[in-house]
Amino acid sequence: MSAWVLPDHIADVLPSEARHIEELRRQLLDTARGYGYELVMPPLLEHLESLLSGTGEALDLQTFKLVDQLSGRSMGLRADTTPQVARIDAHLLNREGVARLCYCGPVLHTRPDRPHATREPLQFGAEIYGHAGLEADTEILLLALDCLQAAGIGQGLIVDLADARIIRALFAGVPVDASVLARVHAALVAKDASELHALTRDFPASSRDGLRALVQLYGDESVLDEAAKALKGTPAVSTALAGLKQLAASLQGDSTRQISFDLADLRGYAYYSGMRFGIYVPGAADALVRGGRYDEVGAVFGRNRPAVGFSLDVRELVGVLPARPLRAAIRAPWSDAAGLRQAIAGLRKAGETVVCVLPGHGSEIDEFHCDRELVEQAGQWQVRAI
């Protein structure tokens, strides 16, 4: 095999796409800053016990592991940044009140999480720690939508809402082993009613009937009323449904997006503790943004406090956006003349891109659209349109 061939699902990013990714990264971080979020930069590498504390088996399987040559301890390359931010909130910041934090950096996966996905996403995320109310849930949803708007996606959005407390309430007190539980989860995700009937035959009536009803509980806001009738008698379910209805109300009135519900959606079931959401955009095969409430995320670091957030892959986001036009630039000749050097320096200081054409390479400017040129007129260097 050639030495320059990269591993499967790992790719170089070439100039136009790299510029687009970097511009988006800045736009997303600026949007989060506009809401009052502070930037943190966790390390790519950590001790394994810290990196995987409380995250569950799924993230363990996605994490590259190695041995630290200095200490001999097991280390991991992060597959998700959220546990690291929870550690920062718990131990380094340790604030009493609300902490709003954001981040953007690469993560590594041992295998792609879906067909054609990269194993090196550039993960952007934002999180609120310290507030358990729906106000934080609403803010994080609005920030996620504003981030997509800033990226240039303002039409055709579908916000899909669910709540992990519904599933947890229906499983409460049900004696079932892990293998059966996993099969029930798979049946719910696949909306496989016949498999679900077979698996829940011996469940208590309230759990059995509720789980079977979930298969049909997806669609518009009328689903919440149907769920209230089908899942009645469970306070946790009633609270979850009321919260979803309030969240939906806060997002109404904007024709650019559609609100939907899928109460059987179990993705991230072991991770989320309350409201969870996915945002679907035209051109993406799956939800481009995922998030929700994960109040237990800091417990393993000794500080169990409310937390809600979201994340997205900037590289995936670029993939659903049209290519950006080349950056406008000024073409200048290469010369040691002091006047020309001063003119070029002044333009660059003013924020212009000036490309000096090396001798014999006048037609090789690829990443910039040189729509102007620097020319000498009457002893002065001036910019003129090409």
PDB file of N, CA, C and O in Angstrom, residues 23-37 102 124 126 142-151 310:
ATOM      1  N   GLU A  23     -14.185  29.459   8.517  1.00  0.00           N
ATOM      2  CA  GLU A  23     -15.120  30.581   8.595  1.00  0.00           C
ATOM      3  C   GLU A  23     -16.359  30.203   9.402  1.00  0.00           C
ATOM      4  O   GLU A  23     -16.864  30.996  10.210  1.00  0.00           O
ATOM      5  N   LEU A  24     -16.843  28.980   9.202  1.00  0.00           N
ATOM      6  CA  LEU A  24     -18.000  28.512   9.967  1.00  0.00           C
ATOM      7  C   LEU A  24     -17.666  28.376  11.449  1.00  0.00           C
ATOM      8  O   LEU A  24     -18.475  28.720  12.315  1.00  0.00           O
ATOM      9  N   ARG A  25     -16.488  27.844  11.728  1.00  0.00           N
ATOM     10  CA  ARG A  25     -16.079  27.709  13.133  1.00  0.00           C
ATOM     11  C   ARG A  25     -16.138  29.063  13.839  1.00  0.00           C
ATOM     12  O   ARG A  25     -16.665  29.190  14.944  1.00  0.00           O
ATOM     13  N   ARG A  26     -15.620  30.090  13.171  1.00  0.00           N
ATOM     14  CA  ARG A  26     -15.625  31.418  13.770  1.00  0.00           C
ATOM     15  C   ARG A  26     -17.050  31.938  13.932  1.00  0.00           C
ATOM     16  O   ARG A  26     -17.389  32.546  14.953  1.00  0.00           O
ATOM     17  N   GLN A  27     -17.898  31.711  12.926  1.00  0.00           N
ATOM     18  CA  GLN A  27     -19.282  32.181  13.005  1.00  0.00           C
ATOM     19  C   GLN A  27     -20.034  31.506  14.149  1.00  0.00           C
ATOM     20  O   GLN A  27     -20.794  32.155  14.889  1.00  0.00           O
ATOM     21  N   LEU A  28     -19.830  30.204  14.307  1.00  0.00           N
ATOM     22  CA  LEU A  28     -20.518  29.470  15.371  1.00  0.00           C
ATOM     23  C   LEU A  28     -20.066  29.942  16.747  1.00  0.00           C
ATOM     24  O   LEU A  28     -20.886  30.162  17.647  1.00  0.00           O
ATOM     25  N   LEU A  29     -18.759  30.103  16.928  1.00  0.00           N
ATOM     26  CA  LEU A  29     -18.251  30.570  18.219  1.00  0.00           C
ATOM     27  C   LEU A  29     -18.705  32.002  18.510  1.00  0.00           C
ATOM     28  O   LEU A  29     -19.029  32.339  19.647  1.00  0.00           O
ATOM     29  N   ASP A  30     -18.762  32.828  17.479  1.00  0.00           N
ATOM     30  CA  ASP A  30     -19.231  34.199  17.675  1.00  0.00           C
ATOM     31  C   ASP A  30     -20.712  34.220  18.033  1.00  0.00           C
ATOM     32  O   ASP A  30     -21.151  35.042  18.848  1.00  0.00           O
ATOM     33  N   THR A  31     -21.489  33.314  17.431  1.00  0.00           N
ATOM     34  CA  THR A  31     -22.913  33.238  17.753  1.00  0.00           C
ATOM     35  C   THR A  31     -23.099  32.828  19.212  1.00  0.00           C
ATOM     36  O   THR A  31     -23.917  33.408  19.939  1.00  0.00           O
ATOM     37  N   ALA A  32     -22.324  31.843  19.662  1.00  0.00           N
ATOM     38  CA  ALA A  32     -22.407  31.415  21.060  1.00  0.00           C
ATOM     39  C   ALA A  32     -21.956  32.524  21.996  1.00  0.00           C
ATOM     40  O   ALA A  32     -22.558  32.748  23.050  1.00  0.00           O
ATOM     41  N   ARG A  33     -20.914  33.243  21.622  1.00  0.00           N
ATOM     42  CA  ARG A  33     -20.441  34.354  22.449  1.00  0.00           C
ATOM     43  C   ARG A  33     -21.518  35.424  22.588  1.00  0.00           C
ATOM     44  O   ARG A  33     -21.654  36.057  23.639  1.00  0.00           O
ATOM     45  N   GLY A  34     -22.319  35.611  21.515  1.00  0.00           N
ATOM     46  CA  GLY A  34     -23.399  36.574  21.565  1.00  0.00           C
ATOM     47  C   GLY A  34     -24.448  36.235  22.610  1.00  0.00           C
ATOM     48  O   GLY A  34     -25.172  37.114  23.084  1.00  0.00           O
ATOM     49  N   TYR A  35     -24.530  34.972  22.995  1.00  0.00           N
ATOM     50  CA  TYR A  35     -25.442  34.532  24.051  1.00  0.00           C
ATOM     51  C   TYR A  35     -24.759  34.533  25.427  1.00  0.00           C
ATOM     52  O   TYR A  35     -25.384  34.183  26.423  1.00  0.00           O
ATOM     53  N   GLY A  36     -23.480  34.859  25.463  1.00  0.00           N
ATOM     54  CA  GLY A  36     -22.768  34.880  26.739  1.00  0.00           C
ATOM     55  C   GLY A  36     -22.014  33.613  27.066  1.00  0.00           C
ATOM     56  O   GLY A  36     -21.656  33.388  28.232  1.00  0.00           O
ATOM     57  N   TYR A  37     -21.711  32.764  26.056  1.00  0.00           N
ATOM     58  CA  TYR A  37     -20.989  31.516  26.301  1.00  0.00           C
ATOM     59  C   TYR A  37     -19.479  31.761  26.241  1.00  0.00           C
ATOM     60  O   TYR A  37     -18.997  32.468  25.362  1.00  0.00           O
ATOM     61  N   CYS A 102     -18.724  26.972  25.715  1.00  0.00           N
ATOM     62  CA  CYS A 102     -18.757  26.460  24.347  1.00  0.00           C
ATOM     63  C   CYS A 102     -17.360  25.985  23.968  1.00  0.00           C
ATOM     64  O   CYS A 102     -16.373  26.306  24.631  1.00  0.00           O
ATOM     65  N   PHE A 124     -18.424  21.080  17.367  1.00  0.00           N
ATOM     66  CA  PHE A 124     -18.781  22.345  18.013  1.00  0.00           C
ATOM     67  C   PHE A 124     -19.924  22.074  18.976  1.00  0.00           C
ATOM     68  O   PHE A 124     -20.837  21.296  18.663  1.00  0.00           O
ATOM     69  N   ALA A 126     -22.222  23.698  22.739  1.00  0.00           N
ATOM     70  CA  ALA A 126     -22.487  24.713  23.756  1.00  0.00           C
ATOM     71  C   ALA A 126     -23.294  24.068  24.874  1.00  0.00           C
ATOM     72  O   ALA A 126     -24.167  23.230  24.609  1.00  0.00           O
ATOM     73  N   LEU A 142     -32.727  27.558  21.076  1.00  0.00           N
ATOM     74  CA  LEU A 142     -32.684  28.780  20.273  1.00  0.00           C
ATOM     75  C   LEU A 142     -31.269  29.067  19.793  1.00  0.00           C
ATOM     76  O   LEU A 142     -31.062  29.505  18.651  1.00  0.00           O
ATOM     77  N   LEU A 143     -30.264  28.790  20.640  1.00  0.00           N
ATOM     78  CA  LEU A 143     -28.879  28.981  20.219  1.00  0.00           C
ATOM     79  C   LEU A 143     -28.524  28.026  19.081  1.00  0.00           C
ATOM     80  O   LEU A 143     -27.873  28.426  18.104  1.00  0.00           O
ATOM     81  N   ALA A 144     -28.945  26.769  19.191  1.00  0.00           N
ATOM     82  CA  ALA A 144     -28.669  25.806  18.127  1.00  0.00           C
ATOM     83  C   ALA A 144     -29.274  26.271  16.806  1.00  0.00           C
ATOM     84  O   ALA A 144     -28.634  26.195  15.742  1.00  0.00           O
ATOM     85  N   LEU A 145     -30.493  26.766  16.848  1.00  0.00           N
ATOM     86  CA  LEU A 145     -31.154  27.250  15.637  1.00  0.00           C
ATOM     87  C   LEU A 145     -30.465  28.498  15.093  1.00  0.00           C
ATOM     88  O   LEU A 145     -30.294  28.651  13.877  1.00  0.00           O
ATOM     89  N   ASP A 146     -30.032  29.394  15.975  1.00  0.00           N
ATOM     90  CA  ASP A 146     -29.322  30.585  15.524  1.00  0.00           C
ATOM     91  C   ASP A 146     -27.967  30.238  14.915  1.00  0.00           C
ATOM     92  O   ASP A 146     -27.494  30.914  13.991  1.00  0.00           O
ATOM     93  N   CYS A 147     -27.325  29.190  15.429  1.00  0.00           N
ATOM     94  CA  CYS A 147     -26.055  28.744  14.842  1.00  0.00           C
ATOM     95  C   CYS A 147     -26.262  28.268  13.408  1.00  0.00           C
ATOM     96  O   CYS A 147     -25.456  28.579  12.516  1.00  0.00           O
ATOM     97  N   LEU A 148     -27.326  27.529  13.179  1.00  0.00           N
ATOM     98  CA  LEU A 148     -27.619  27.082  11.816  1.00  0.00           C
ATOM     99  C   LEU A 148     -27.964  28.268  10.926  1.00  0.00           C
ATOM    100  O   LEU A 148     -27.579  28.309   9.753  1.00  0.00           O
ATOM    101  N   GLN A 149     -28.699  29.237  11.473  1.00  0.00           N
ATOM    102  CA  GLN A 149     -29.026  30.443  10.718  1.00  0.00           C
ATOM    103  C   GLN A 149     -27.750  31.188  10.338  1.00  0.00           C
ATOM    104  O   GLN A 149     -27.595  31.637   9.195  1.00  0.00           O
ATOM    105  N   ALA A 150     -26.818  31.303  11.279  1.00  0.00           N
ATOM    106  CA  ALA A 150     -25.556  31.987  11.002  1.00  0.00           C
ATOM    107  C   ALA A 150     -24.748  31.263   9.935  1.00  0.00           C
ATOM    108  O   ALA A 150     -24.010  31.884   9.158  1.00  0.00           O
ATOM    109  N   ALA A 151     -24.898  29.947   9.880  1.00  0.00           N
ATOM    110  CA  ALA A 151     -24.174  29.142   8.887  1.00  0.00           C
ATOM    111  C   ALA A 151     -24.805  29.233   7.508  1.00  0.00           C
ATOM    112  O   ALA A 151     -24.202  28.804   6.523  1.00  0.00           O
ATOM    113  N   PHE A 310     -25.827  21.018  23.353  1.00  0.00           N
ATOM    114  CA  PHE A 310     -25.948  20.402  22.025  1.00  0.00           C
ATOM    115  C   PHE A 310     -24.580  20.384  21.366  1.00  0.00           C
ATOM    116  O   PHE A 310     -23.639  21.062  21.811  1.00  0.00           O
TER     117      PHE A 310
END
